[in-house]
Coordinates of C-alpha atoms and ligand atoms in Angstrom, one line a residue:
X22 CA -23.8 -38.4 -38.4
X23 CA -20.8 -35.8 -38.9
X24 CA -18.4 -36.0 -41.6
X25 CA -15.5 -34.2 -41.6
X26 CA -13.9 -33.6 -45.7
X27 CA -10.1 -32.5 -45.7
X28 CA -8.9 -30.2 -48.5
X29 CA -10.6 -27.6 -50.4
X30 CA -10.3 -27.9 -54.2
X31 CA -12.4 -29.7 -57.1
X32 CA -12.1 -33.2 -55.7
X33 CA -13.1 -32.2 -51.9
X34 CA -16.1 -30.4 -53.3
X35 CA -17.0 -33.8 -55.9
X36 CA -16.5 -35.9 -52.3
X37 CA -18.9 -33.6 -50.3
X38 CA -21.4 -33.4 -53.3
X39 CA -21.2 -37.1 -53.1
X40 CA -21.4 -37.6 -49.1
X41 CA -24.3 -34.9 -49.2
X42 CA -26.3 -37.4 -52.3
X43 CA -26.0 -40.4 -48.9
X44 CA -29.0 -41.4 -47.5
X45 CA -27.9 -40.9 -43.8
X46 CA -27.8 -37.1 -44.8
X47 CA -24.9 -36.4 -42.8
X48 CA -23.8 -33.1 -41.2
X49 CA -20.9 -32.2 -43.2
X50 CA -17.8 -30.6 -42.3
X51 CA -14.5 -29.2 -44.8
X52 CA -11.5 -27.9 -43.9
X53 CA -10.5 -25.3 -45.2
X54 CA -13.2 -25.7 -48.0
X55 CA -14.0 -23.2 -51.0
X56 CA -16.7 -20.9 -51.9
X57 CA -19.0 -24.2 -53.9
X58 CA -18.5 -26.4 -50.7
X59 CA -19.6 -23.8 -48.5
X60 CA -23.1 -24.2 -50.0
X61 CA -23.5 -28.0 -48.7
X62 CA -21.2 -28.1 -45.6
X63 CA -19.3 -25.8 -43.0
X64 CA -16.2 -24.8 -43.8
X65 CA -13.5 -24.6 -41.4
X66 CA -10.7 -22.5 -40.8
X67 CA -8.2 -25.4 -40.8
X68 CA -5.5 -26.2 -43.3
X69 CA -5.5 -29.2 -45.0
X70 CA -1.9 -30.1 -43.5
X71 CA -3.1 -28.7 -40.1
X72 CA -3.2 -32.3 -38.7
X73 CA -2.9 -31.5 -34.4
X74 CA -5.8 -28.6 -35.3
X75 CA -7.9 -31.1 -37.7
X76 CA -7.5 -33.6 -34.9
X77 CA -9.0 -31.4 -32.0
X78 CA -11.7 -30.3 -34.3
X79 CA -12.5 -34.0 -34.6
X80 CA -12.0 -34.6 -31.1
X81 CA -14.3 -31.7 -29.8
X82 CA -17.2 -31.9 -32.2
X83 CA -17.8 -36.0 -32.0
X84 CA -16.6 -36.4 -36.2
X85 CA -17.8 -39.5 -37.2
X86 CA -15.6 -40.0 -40.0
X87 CA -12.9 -38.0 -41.7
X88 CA -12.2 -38.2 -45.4
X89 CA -8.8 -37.0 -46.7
X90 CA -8.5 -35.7 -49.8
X91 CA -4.8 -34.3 -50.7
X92 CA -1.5 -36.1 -50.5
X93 CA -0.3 -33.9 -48.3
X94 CA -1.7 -34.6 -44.6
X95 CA -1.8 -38.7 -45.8
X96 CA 1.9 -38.5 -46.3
X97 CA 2.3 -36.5 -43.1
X98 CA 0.4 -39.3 -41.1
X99 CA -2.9 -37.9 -40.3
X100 CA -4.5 -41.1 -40.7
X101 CA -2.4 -43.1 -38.0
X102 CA -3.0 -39.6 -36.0
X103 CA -6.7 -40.0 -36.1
X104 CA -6.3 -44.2 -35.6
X105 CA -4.6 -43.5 -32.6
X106 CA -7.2 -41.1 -30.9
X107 CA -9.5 -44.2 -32.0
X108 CA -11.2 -41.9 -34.5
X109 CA -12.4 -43.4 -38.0
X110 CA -10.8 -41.9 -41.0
X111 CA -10.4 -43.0 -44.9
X112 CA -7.1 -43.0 -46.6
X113 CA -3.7 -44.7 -46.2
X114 CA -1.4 -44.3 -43.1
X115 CA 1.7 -42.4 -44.0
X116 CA 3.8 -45.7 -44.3
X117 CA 1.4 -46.6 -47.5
X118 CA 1.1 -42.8 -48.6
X119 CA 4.9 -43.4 -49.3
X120 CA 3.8 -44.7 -52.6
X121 CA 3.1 -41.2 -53.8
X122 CA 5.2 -39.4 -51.4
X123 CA 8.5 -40.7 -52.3
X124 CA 8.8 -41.4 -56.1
X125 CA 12.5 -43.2 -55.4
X126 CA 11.2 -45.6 -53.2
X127 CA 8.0 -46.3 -55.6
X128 CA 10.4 -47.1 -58.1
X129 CA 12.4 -49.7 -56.0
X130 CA 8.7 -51.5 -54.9
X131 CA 8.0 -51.2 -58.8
X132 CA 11.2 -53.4 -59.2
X133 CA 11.0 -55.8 -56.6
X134 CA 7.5 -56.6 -57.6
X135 CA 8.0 -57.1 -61.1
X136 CA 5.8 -54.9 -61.8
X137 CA 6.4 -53.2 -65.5
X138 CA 7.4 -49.6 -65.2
X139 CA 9.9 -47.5 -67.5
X140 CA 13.6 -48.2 -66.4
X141 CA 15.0 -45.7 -64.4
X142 CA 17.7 -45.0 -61.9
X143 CA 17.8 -42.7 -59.0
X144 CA 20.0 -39.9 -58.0
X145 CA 21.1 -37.2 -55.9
X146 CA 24.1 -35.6 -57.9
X147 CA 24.0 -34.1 -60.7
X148 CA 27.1 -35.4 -62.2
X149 CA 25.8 -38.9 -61.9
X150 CA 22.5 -37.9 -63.7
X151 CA 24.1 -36.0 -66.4
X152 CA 26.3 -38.9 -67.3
X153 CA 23.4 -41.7 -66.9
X154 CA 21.4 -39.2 -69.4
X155 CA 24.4 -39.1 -72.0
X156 CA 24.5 -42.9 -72.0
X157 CA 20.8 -43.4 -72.1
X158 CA 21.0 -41.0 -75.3
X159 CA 17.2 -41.1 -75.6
X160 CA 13.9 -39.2 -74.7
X161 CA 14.1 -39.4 -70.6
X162 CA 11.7 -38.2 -68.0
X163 CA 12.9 -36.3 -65.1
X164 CA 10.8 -36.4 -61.8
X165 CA 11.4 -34.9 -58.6
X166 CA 11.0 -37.8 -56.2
X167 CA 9.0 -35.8 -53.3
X168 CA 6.1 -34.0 -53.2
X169 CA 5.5 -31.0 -55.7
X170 CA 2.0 -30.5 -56.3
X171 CA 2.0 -32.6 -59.6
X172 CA 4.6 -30.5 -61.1
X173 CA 8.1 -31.9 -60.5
X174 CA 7.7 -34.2 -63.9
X175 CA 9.7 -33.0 -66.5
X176 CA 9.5 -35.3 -69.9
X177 CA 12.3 -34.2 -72.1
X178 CA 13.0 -35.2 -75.8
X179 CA 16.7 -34.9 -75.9
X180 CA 19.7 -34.8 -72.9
X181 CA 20.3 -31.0 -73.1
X182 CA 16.8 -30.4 -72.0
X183 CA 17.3 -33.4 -69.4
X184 CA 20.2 -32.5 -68.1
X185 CA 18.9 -28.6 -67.8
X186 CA 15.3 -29.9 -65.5
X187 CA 18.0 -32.1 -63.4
X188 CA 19.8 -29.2 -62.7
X189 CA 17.1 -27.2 -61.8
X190 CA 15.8 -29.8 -59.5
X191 CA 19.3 -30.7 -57.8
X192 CA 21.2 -27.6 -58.1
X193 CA 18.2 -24.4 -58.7
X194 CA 16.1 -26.6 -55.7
X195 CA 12.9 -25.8 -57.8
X196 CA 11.2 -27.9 -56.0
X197 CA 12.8 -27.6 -52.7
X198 CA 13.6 -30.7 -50.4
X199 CA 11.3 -32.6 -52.5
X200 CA 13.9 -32.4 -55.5
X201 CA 17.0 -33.2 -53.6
X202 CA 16.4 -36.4 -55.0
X203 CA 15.4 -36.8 -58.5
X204 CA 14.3 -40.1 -60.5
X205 CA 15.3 -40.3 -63.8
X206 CA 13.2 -42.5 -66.3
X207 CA 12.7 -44.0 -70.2
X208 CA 10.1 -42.0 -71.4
X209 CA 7.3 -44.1 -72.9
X210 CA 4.9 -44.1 -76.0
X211 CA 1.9 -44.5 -75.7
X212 CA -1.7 -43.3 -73.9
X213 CA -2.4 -42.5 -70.8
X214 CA -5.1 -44.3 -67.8
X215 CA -6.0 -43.3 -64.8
X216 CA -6.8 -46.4 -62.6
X217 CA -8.1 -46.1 -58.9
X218 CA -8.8 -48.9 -57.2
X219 CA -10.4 -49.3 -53.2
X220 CA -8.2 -51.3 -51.4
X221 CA -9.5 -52.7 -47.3
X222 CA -6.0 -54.4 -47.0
X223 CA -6.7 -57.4 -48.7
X224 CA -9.6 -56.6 -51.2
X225 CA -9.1 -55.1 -54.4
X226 CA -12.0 -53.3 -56.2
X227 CA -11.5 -51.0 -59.3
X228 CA -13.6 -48.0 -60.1
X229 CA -14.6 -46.8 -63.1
X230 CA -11.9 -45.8 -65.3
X231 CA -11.0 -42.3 -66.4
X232 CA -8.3 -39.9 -68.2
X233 CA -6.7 -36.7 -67.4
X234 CA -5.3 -34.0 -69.5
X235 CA -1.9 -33.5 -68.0
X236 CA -0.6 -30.6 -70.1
X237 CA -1.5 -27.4 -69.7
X238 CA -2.4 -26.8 -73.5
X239 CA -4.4 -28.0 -76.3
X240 CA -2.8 -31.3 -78.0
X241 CA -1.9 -32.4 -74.7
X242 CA 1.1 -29.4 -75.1
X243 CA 2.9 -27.3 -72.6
X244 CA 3.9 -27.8 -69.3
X245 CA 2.4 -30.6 -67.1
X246 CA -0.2 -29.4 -64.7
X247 CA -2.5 -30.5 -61.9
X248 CA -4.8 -31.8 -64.4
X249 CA -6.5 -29.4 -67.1
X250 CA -9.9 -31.7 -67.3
X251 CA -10.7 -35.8 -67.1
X252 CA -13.4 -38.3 -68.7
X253 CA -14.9 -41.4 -67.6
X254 CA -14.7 -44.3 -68.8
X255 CA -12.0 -43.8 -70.8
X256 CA -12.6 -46.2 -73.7
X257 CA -8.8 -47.0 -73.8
X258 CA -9.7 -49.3 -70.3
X259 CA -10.7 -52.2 -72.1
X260 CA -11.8 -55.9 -70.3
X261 CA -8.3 -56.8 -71.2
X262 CA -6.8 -53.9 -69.7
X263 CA -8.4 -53.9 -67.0
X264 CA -7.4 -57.3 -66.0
X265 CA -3.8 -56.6 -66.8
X266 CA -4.0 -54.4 -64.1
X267 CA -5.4 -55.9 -62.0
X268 CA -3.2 -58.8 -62.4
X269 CA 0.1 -57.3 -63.3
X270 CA -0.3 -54.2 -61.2
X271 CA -2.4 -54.5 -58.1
X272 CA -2.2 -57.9 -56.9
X273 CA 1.5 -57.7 -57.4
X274 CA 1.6 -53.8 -55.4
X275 CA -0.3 -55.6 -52.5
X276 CA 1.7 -58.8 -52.2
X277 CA 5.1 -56.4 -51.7
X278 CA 3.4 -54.1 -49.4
X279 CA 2.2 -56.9 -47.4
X280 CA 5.9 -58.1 -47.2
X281 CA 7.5 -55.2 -46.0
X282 CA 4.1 -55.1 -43.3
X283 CA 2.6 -52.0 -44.8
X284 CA -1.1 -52.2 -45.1
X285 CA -3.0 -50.1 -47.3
X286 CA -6.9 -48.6 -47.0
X287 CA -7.8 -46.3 -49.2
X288 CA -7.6 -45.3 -52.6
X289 CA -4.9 -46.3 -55.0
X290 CA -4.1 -44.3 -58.2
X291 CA -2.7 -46.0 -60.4
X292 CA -1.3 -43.8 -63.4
X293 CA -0.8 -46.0 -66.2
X294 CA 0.8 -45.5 -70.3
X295 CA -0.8 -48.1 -72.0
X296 CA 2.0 -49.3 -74.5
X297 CA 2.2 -50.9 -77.2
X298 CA 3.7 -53.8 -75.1
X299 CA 1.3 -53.5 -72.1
X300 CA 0.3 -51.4 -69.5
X301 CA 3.1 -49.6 -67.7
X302 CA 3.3 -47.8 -64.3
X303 CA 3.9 -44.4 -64.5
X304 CA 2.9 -43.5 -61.1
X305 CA 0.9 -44.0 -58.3
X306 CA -1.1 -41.9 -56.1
X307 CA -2.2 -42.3 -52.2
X308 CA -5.5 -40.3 -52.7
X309 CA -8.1 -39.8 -55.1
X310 CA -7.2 -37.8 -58.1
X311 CA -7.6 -34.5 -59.0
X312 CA -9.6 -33.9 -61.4
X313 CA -10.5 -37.7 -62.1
X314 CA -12.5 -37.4 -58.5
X315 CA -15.1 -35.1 -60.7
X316 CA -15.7 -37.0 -63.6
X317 CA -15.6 -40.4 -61.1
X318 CA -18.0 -39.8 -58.3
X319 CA -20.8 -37.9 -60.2
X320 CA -21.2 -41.7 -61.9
X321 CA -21.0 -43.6 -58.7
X322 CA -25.2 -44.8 -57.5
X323 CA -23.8 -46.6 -54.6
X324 CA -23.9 -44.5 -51.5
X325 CA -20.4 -43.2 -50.9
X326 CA -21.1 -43.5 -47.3
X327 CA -20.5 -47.4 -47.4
X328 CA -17.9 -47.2 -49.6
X329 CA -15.9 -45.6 -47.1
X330 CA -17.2 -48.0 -44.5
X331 CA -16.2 -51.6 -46.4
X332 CA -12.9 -49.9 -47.0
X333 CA -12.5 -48.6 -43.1
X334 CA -13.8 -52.2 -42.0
X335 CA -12.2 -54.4 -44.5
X336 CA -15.5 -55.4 -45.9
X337 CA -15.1 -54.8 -49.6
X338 CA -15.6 -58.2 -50.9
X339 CA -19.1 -58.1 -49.3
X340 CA -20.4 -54.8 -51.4
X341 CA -20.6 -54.4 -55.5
X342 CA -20.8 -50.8 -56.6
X343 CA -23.7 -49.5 -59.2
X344 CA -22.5 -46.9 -61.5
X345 CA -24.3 -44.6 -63.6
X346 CA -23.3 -45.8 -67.3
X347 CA -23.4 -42.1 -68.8
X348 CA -20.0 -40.8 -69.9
X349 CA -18.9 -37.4 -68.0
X350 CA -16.4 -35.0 -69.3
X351 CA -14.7 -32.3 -66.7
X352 CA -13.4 -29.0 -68.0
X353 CA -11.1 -26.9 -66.0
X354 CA -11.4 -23.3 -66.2
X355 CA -8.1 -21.9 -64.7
X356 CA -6.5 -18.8 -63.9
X357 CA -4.5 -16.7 -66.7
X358 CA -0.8 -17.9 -66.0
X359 CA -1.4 -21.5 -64.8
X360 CA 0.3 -23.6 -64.0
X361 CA 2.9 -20.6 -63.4
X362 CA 2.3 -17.3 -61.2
X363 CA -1.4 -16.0 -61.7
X364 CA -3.7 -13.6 -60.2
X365 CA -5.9 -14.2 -57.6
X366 CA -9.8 -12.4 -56.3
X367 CA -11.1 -11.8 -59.5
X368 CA -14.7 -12.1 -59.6
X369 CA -16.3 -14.7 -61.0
X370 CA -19.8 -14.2 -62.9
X371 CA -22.2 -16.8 -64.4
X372 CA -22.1 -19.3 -61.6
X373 CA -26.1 -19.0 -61.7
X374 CA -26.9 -19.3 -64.9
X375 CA -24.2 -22.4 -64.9
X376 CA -25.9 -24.0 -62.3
X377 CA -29.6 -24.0 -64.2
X378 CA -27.7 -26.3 -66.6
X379 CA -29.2 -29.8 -65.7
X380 CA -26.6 -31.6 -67.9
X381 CA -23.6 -30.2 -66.0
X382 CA -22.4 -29.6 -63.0
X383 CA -20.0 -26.8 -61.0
X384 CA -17.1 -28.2 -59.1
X385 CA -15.3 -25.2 -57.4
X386 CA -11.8 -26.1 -56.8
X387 CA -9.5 -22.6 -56.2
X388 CA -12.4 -20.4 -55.1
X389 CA -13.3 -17.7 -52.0
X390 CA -17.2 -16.1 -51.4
X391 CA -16.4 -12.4 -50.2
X392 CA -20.2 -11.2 -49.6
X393 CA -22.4 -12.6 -52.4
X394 CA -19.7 -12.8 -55.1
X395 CA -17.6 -15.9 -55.9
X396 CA -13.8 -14.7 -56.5
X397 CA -11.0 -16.7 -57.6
X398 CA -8.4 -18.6 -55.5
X399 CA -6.4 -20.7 -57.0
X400 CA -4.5 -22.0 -60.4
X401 CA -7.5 -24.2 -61.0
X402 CA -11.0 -22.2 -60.4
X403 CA -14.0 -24.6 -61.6
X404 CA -14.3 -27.9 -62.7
X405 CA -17.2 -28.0 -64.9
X406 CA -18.6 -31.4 -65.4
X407 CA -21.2 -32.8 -68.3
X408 CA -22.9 -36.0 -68.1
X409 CA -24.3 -37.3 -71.7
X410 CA -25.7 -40.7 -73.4
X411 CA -22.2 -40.4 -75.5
X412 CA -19.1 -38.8 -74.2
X413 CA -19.3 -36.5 -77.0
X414 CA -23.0 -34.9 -75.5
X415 CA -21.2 -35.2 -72.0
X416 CA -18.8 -33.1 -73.6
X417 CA -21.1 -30.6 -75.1
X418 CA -22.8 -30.9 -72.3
X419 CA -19.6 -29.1 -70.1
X420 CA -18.2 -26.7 -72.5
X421 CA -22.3 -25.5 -72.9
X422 CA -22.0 -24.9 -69.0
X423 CA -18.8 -23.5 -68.7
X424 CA -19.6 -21.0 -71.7
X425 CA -22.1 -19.1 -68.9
X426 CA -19.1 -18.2 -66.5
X427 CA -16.6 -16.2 -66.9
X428 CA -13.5 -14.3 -65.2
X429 CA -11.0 -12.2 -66.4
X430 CA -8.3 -14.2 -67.4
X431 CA -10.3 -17.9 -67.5
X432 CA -8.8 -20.3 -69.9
X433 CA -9.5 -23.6 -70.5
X434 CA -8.0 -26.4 -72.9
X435 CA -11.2 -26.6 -75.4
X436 CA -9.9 -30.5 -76.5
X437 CA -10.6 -32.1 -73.3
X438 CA -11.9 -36.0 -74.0
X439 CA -10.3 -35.5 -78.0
X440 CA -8.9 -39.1 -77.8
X441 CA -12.2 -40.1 -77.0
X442 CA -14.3 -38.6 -79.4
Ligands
AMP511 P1 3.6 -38.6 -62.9 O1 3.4 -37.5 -61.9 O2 4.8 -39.5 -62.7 O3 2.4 -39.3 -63.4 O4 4.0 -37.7 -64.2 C1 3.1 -36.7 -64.7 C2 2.9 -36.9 -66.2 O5 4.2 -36.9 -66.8 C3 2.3 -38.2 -66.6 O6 0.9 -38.2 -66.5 C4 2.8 -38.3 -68.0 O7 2.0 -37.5 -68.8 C5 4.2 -37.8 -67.9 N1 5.1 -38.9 -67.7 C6 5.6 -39.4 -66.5 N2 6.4 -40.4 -66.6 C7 6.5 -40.6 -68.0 C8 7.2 -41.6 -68.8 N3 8.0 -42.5 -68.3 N4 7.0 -41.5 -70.1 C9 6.2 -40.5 -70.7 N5 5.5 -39.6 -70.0 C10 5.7 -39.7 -68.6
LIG512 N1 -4.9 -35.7 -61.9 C1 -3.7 -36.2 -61.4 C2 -3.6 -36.2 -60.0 O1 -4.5 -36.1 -59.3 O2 -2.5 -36.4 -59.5

């Protein structure tokens, strides 16, 4: 069997680490790939949003299944691509990838469904957002309703800084087209879940829960960022919560999709504030998250493998997946400057001695091999993950692992899994 991985950061390596643990040992394929995926599968030269090249790779080397991991191709339409050319493929067609892809519309299907989410309003001028601000006179959230990598959230305690990250959205074009159109939204108290949920188009099954560390620094401070680090299960997911969601959230997400005739396979992110009146919807995601994926799929027994399939066949109702009940804690180790302008090719040392760790493990997310040294690639270079009988040894467990590498400018948040503890 050949399996083809797209992307090539933390969560594309934790999927291939996971597709390489299956028992059909599949041949295993990533495109483009990074230097720690390179070490269980072939990298490609494709792009991640190369979806014509992608699709003749599939084509032309008989590609069992494809598994996407970034927004950006599943908003682009690779899946119904791939469908077309009769070729099997996990993830939501772009229709469905909407949900993440277009923050404005999210919103509206938020509404319609009943579904409870901050109140917010949409807009395009800035005149009209300044004055909605001013009347709100409270702490608002400004979001750029396209794509942007996970940074076009701005959460602003008073209207000057609001009406200054609408400006820059609308007016600067920080973000480009994806902030022509900007959502503007109550911000809420409270903390934060990460909730992904398989979904075959009529079954619902929620994994294991987990948490992100948003901000870039240490007391969940600074500017938001791809994620600085994740645990699982987050011990905020309670029976109750998770039935809320379920409930409240999903069931309610799928009925309106089904309305307007979208179907969704896939994953569902479902990023949650838990408030002091409920869960809330903060967001969702098309995709597996990034870097929840590492702290997820390192727990999951089940073979990933027929995961995909029940999802791909609408068969979910006829599997039950076995977890691993340890705790794991990811630590990011990013470049100096992140999540703003950084360096890049600086080598990276350690990766050995890391790897002897048998508590931990070495995602590599913005990585490149030139020869036999590992440099740097990216914002976010390794994900380190612990596993532990407590998420507190889990958590030892990955700051003892990523103490043996090191790179000149690496810095980490060294609170990650605080709330927990
Ligand atoms: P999003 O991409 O919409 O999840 O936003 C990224 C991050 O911004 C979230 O994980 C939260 O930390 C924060 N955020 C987004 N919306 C709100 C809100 N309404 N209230 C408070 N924080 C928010
Ligand atoms: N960690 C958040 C995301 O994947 O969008």
């Amino acid at each position: 069997m050949k399996v083809l991985i797209v992307g090539g950061g933390g969560r594309e390596h934790a999927i291939a680490d996971a597709i390489r643990r299956s028992s059909r040992k599949p041949e295993i394929f990533c495109a483009p790939g990074n230097a720690g995926t390179a070490c269980i599968a072939r990298n490609l030269p494709i792009l991640a949003d190369n979806i014509e090249g992608l699709l003749s790779f599939a084509k032309d080397n008989g590609i069992d299944l494809t598994v996407v991991g970034p927004e950006i191709p599943l908003c682009a339409g690779i899946v119904d691509r791939f469908q077309d050319a009769g070729l099997r493929i996990f993830g939501p067609c772009a229709a469905a990838a909407r949900l993440e892809g277009d923050k404005a519309w999210a919103k509206d299907l938020l509404v319609e469904a009943r579904i409870p989410t901050a109140r917010s309003k949409t807009f395009t001028r800035i005149h009209q957002a300044k004055d909605y601000i001013i009347a709100r006179n409270s702490a608002q959230v400004i979001k750029a309703s396209g794509l942007a990598a996970g940074k076009g959230v701005v959460v602003c305690e008073n209207a000057v800084d609001a009406i200054a990250a609408a400006k820059r959205m609308l007016l600067d074009k920080e973000f480009g087209d994806a902030g022509k159109c900007i959502v503007v939204e109550d911000k809420l108290i409270g903390e934060e879940l990460s909730i992904h949920a398989l979904i075959d188009g009529d079954t619902v099954y929620i994994l294991e829960s987990s948490q992100d560390h948003k901000r870039a620094h240490d007391g969940d401070t600074g500017p938001n960022t791809g994620g600085m680090g994740a645990y699982s299960p987050a011990p905020i997911a309670t029976e109750a919560v998770y039935k809320m969601v379920e409930s409240d959230v999903l069931v309610p997400i799928l009925d309106i999709l089904r309305r307007h005739e979208i179907p969704f396979k896939g994953v569902l992110y479902v990023g949650l504030m838990i408030t002091a009146g409920g869960p809330k919807v903060l967001e969702f995601n098309c995709r597996f998250g990034d870097p929840e994926t590492q702290v997820i799929l390192p727990r999951l027994k089940t073979d990933i493998l027929d995961v995909f399939d029940a999802v791909i066949d609408g068969k979910l109702c006829d599997i039950t997946l076995d977890w691993d009940p340890r705790p794991a804690v990811c630590v990011v180790l990013a470049s100096a400057g992140y999540p703003g302008k950084y360096e890049k090719g600086i080598p990276i040392t350690g990766l050995d001695a890391a790897a002897a760790c048998d508590d931990a493990v070495v995602y590599h997310a913005g990585t490149r091999s030139r020869g036999d040294t590992v440099l740097t690639e990216g914002g976010r270079v390794l994900g380190v993950t612990g596993l532990g009988t407590t998420i507190q040894e889990a958590c030892e467990a990955a700051y003892r692992c990523a103490g043996q590498i090191d790179f000149e400018g690496k810095s980490n948040r060294s609170d990650i899994a605080h709330r927990a503890l």
